[in-house]
Amino acid sequence: MSTGDCLFCKIIAGEIPSGKVYEDDDCYAFNDISPQAPTHVLIVPRKHIDSLDKAAAEDAELLGRLMLAAAEIARDKGFAEDGYRVVVNTNGDGGQTVFHLHVHLLGGRPFVFPPG
Ligand code: AMP
Ligand code: ZN
């Protein structure tokens, strides 16, 4: 997908509105439009990468920055000590629907892995 057609690239560019939560030179974070938890934030790299499957060795630091941004947001929101979940859905079976790599930060309620 070209970045011109990408929903999250448009959000980062301000062409589509979003509820901004955090930004830095490399990352942009905003509230998920369909929250699955009291806090559901998406952290995306400003650089367009289709999915985790397309990330390369040169993206290693950027991937780390996404994780650290998630942890910082969790602390700011006040649920870091209680705990939270970070998820990177990848490709079809992973449930990925927007093909711009993103980290889901879910907090404010307990999570349990499904049985089995
Ligand atoms: P995924 O299924 O992992 O690709 O996640 C895509 C996420 O983007 C879903 O949780 C959607 O609810 C969310 N989403 C889709 N469109 C928007 C939007 N315009 N603003 C905020 N979140 C969105
Ligand atoms: Zn994009």
mmCIF file of C-alpha atoms and ligand atoms in Angstrom:
data_model
loop_
_atom_site.group_PDB
_atom_site.id
_atom_site.type_symbol
_atom_site.label_atom_id
_atom_site.label_comp_id
_atom_site.label_asym_id
_atom_site.label_seq_id
_atom_site.Cartn_x
_atom_site.Cartn_y
_atom_site.Cartn_z
ATOM 1 C CA MET A 1 0.000 0.000 0.000
ATOM 2 C CA SER A 2 1.336 3.465 -0.758
ATOM 3 C CA THR A 3 1.493 5.841 2.178
ATOM 4 C CA GLY A 4 -0.922 8.184 0.352
ATOM 5 C CA ASP A 5 -3.674 5.583 0.741
ATOM 6 C CA CYS A 6 -2.865 4.728 4.337
ATOM 7 C CA LEU A 7 -5.352 5.672 7.058
ATOM 8 C CA PHE A 8 -2.725 6.002 9.768
ATOM 9 C CA CYS A 9 -0.381 8.043 7.557
ATOM 10 C CA LYS A 10 -3.311 10.425 7.029
ATOM 11 C CA ILE A 11 -3.929 10.569 10.792
ATOM 12 C CA ILE A 12 -0.235 11.301 11.444
ATOM 13 C CA ALA A 13 -0.362 14.048 8.787
ATOM 14 C CA GLY A 14 -3.453 15.559 10.432
ATOM 15 C CA GLU A 15 -5.593 14.938 7.337
ATOM 16 C CA ILE A 16 -7.953 12.762 9.397
ATOM 17 C CA PRO A 17 -8.777 13.836 12.966
ATOM 18 C CA SER A 18 -7.642 11.782 15.921
ATOM 19 C CA GLY A 19 -7.577 12.020 19.690
ATOM 20 C CA LYS A 20 -3.864 12.584 20.148
ATOM 21 C CA VAL A 21 -2.421 11.097 23.322
ATOM 22 C CA TYR A 22 1.329 11.390 22.753
ATOM 23 C CA GLU A 23 3.858 12.267 20.092
ATOM 24 C CA ASP A 24 7.584 12.467 19.634
ATOM 25 C CA ASP A 25 9.970 12.588 16.695
ATOM 26 C CA ASP A 26 9.360 8.942 15.803
ATOM 27 C CA CYS A 27 5.951 7.995 17.191
ATOM 28 C CA TYR A 28 2.381 9.243 17.246
ATOM 29 C CA ALA A 29 -0.307 7.872 19.577
ATOM 30 C CA PHE A 30 -4.068 8.359 19.544
ATOM 31 C CA ASN A 31 -7.237 6.863 20.972
ATOM 32 C CA ASP A 32 -8.665 3.858 19.153
ATOM 33 C CA ILE A 33 -12.017 4.739 17.563
ATOM 34 C CA SER A 34 -13.510 1.457 18.805
ATOM 35 C CA PRO A 35 -12.039 0.992 22.280
ATOM 36 C CA GLN A 36 -11.802 -2.519 23.731
ATOM 37 C CA ALA A 37 -10.825 -1.243 27.196
ATOM 38 C CA PRO A 38 -11.240 1.951 29.262
ATOM 39 C CA THR A 39 -7.952 3.070 27.708
ATOM 40 C CA HIS A 40 -7.219 1.834 24.200
ATOM 41 C CA VAL A 41 -4.432 3.746 22.517
ATOM 42 C CA LEU A 42 -2.703 3.028 19.226
ATOM 43 C CA ILE A 43 0.993 3.870 18.995
ATOM 44 C CA VAL A 44 2.245 4.152 15.443
ATOM 45 C CA PRO A 45 5.621 4.956 13.913
ATOM 46 C CA ARG A 46 5.693 8.077 11.734
ATOM 47 C CA LYS A 47 7.533 5.911 9.224
ATOM 48 C CA HIS A 48 5.131 3.776 7.219
ATOM 49 C CA ILE A 49 5.818 0.078 7.727
ATOM 50 C CA ASP A 50 3.050 -2.259 6.549
ATOM 51 C CA SER A 51 3.232 -4.686 9.445
ATOM 52 C CA LEU A 52 5.602 -6.273 11.940
ATOM 53 C CA ASP A 53 6.195 -8.857 9.212
ATOM 54 C CA LYS A 54 7.760 -6.094 7.075
ATOM 55 C CA ALA A 55 9.921 -4.573 9.802
ATOM 56 C CA ALA A 56 13.648 -4.853 9.158
ATOM 57 C CA ALA A 57 16.783 -4.849 11.262
ATOM 58 C CA GLU A 58 17.115 -1.108 10.635
ATOM 59 C CA ASP A 59 13.755 -0.668 12.399
ATOM 60 C CA ALA A 60 14.947 -2.261 15.649
ATOM 61 C CA GLU A 61 15.370 1.032 17.510
ATOM 62 C CA LEU A 62 12.048 2.328 16.215
ATOM 63 C CA LEU A 63 10.265 -0.805 17.460
ATOM 64 C CA GLY A 64 11.823 -0.243 20.854
ATOM 65 C CA ARG A 65 10.661 3.364 20.874
ATOM 66 C CA LEU A 66 7.080 2.242 20.210
ATOM 67 C CA MET A 67 7.253 -0.067 23.229
ATOM 68 C CA LEU A 68 8.768 2.612 25.448
ATOM 69 C CA ALA A 69 6.096 5.077 24.319
ATOM 70 C CA ALA A 70 3.423 2.533 25.305
ATOM 71 C CA ALA A 71 5.010 2.157 28.751
ATOM 72 C CA GLU A 72 5.213 5.925 29.197
ATOM 73 C CA ILE A 73 1.568 6.388 28.240
ATOM 74 C CA ALA A 74 0.565 3.629 30.670
ATOM 75 C CA ARG A 75 2.406 5.427 33.479
ATOM 76 C CA ASP A 76 0.817 8.761 32.498
ATOM 77 C CA LYS A 77 -2.630 7.149 32.504
ATOM 78 C CA GLY A 78 -1.949 5.762 35.974
ATOM 79 C CA PHE A 79 -2.427 2.028 35.362
ATOM 80 C CA ALA A 80 1.179 0.940 34.844
ATOM 81 C CA GLU A 81 1.447 -0.659 38.264
ATOM 82 C CA ASP A 82 -1.917 -2.437 37.970
ATOM 83 C CA GLY A 83 -0.862 -3.678 34.547
ATOM 84 C CA TYR A 84 -1.850 -3.499 30.940
ATOM 85 C CA ARG A 85 -1.625 -5.299 27.639
ATOM 86 C CA VAL A 86 0.280 -4.406 24.471
ATOM 87 C CA VAL A 87 -0.652 -6.154 21.236
ATOM 88 C CA VAL A 88 0.686 -6.071 17.681
ATOM 89 C CA ASN A 89 -1.796 -7.763 15.378
ATOM 90 C CA THR A 90 0.031 -9.013 12.307
ATOM 91 C CA ASN A 91 -1.437 -9.997 8.935
ATOM 92 C CA GLY A 92 -4.690 -11.862 8.401
ATOM 93 C CA ASP A 93 -4.672 -14.515 11.075
ATOM 94 C CA GLY A 94 -3.343 -11.928 13.526
ATOM 95 C CA GLY A 95 -6.440 -9.814 12.971
ATOM 96 C CA GLN A 96 -4.620 -6.865 11.403
ATOM 97 C CA THR A 97 -7.019 -4.567 9.552
ATOM 98 C CA VAL A 98 -4.925 -1.416 9.104
ATOM 99 C CA PHE A 99 -1.660 -2.109 7.334
ATOM 100 C CA HIS A 100 0.484 0.502 9.033
ATOM 101 C CA LEU A 101 2.357 -1.130 11.905
ATOM 102 C CA HIS A 102 0.851 -0.191 15.259
ATOM 103 C CA VAL A 103 0.931 -1.181 18.901
ATOM 104 C CA HIS A 104 -2.331 -1.450 20.825
ATOM 105 C CA LEU A 105 -2.086 -0.302 24.453
ATOM 106 C CA LEU A 106 -5.031 -1.618 26.462
ATOM 107 C CA GLY A 107 -5.501 -0.726 30.106
ATOM 108 C CA GLY A 108 -7.938 0.088 32.850
ATOM 109 C CA ARG A 109 -9.385 -3.403 33.206
ATOM 110 C CA PRO A 110 -7.963 -6.861 33.827
ATOM 111 C CA PHE A 111 -7.107 -9.138 30.935
ATOM 112 C CA VAL A 112 -6.858 -12.885 30.970
ATOM 113 C CA PHE A 113 -5.694 -15.150 28.203
ATOM 114 C CA PRO A 114 -8.533 -17.241 26.814
ATOM 115 C CA PRO A 115 -8.484 -20.913 27.892
ATOM 116 C CA GLY A 116 -6.807 -23.414 25.612
HETATM 117 P P1 AMP B 1 -5.777 -3.807 13.800
HETATM 118 O O1 AMP B 1 -7.018 -4.625 13.684
HETATM 119 O O2 AMP B 1 -4.748 -4.363 14.733
HETATM 120 O O3 AMP B 1 -5.187 -3.486 12.431
HETATM 121 O O4 AMP B 1 -6.192 -2.446 14.477
HETATM 122 C C1 AMP B 1 -6.719 -1.373 13.786
HETATM 123 C C2 AMP B 1 -7.371 -0.511 14.808
HETATM 124 O O5 AMP B 1 -7.592 0.772 14.234
HETATM 125 C C3 AMP B 1 -8.749 -1.019 15.269
HETATM 126 O O6 AMP B 1 -8.724 -1.249 16.681
HETATM 127 C C4 AMP B 1 -9.705 0.114 14.880
HETATM 128 O O7 AMP B 1 -10.727 0.313 15.832
HETATM 129 C C5 AMP B 1 -8.762 1.292 14.781
HETATM 130 N N1 AMP B 1 -9.201 2.379 13.913
HETATM 131 C C6 AMP B 1 -9.688 2.275 12.657
HETATM 132 N N2 AMP B 1 -9.945 3.503 12.156
HETATM 133 C C7 AMP B 1 -9.598 4.394 13.117
HETATM 134 C C8 AMP B 1 -9.618 5.824 13.208
HETATM 135 N N3 AMP B 1 -10.051 6.594 12.200
HETATM 136 N N4 AMP B 1 -9.195 6.389 14.364
HETATM 137 C C9 AMP B 1 -8.784 5.633 15.395
HETATM 138 N N5 AMP B 1 -8.716 4.293 15.360
HETATM 139 C C10 AMP B 1 -9.122 3.672 14.241
HETATM 140 ZN ZN ZN B 2 0.945 4.451 6.741
#
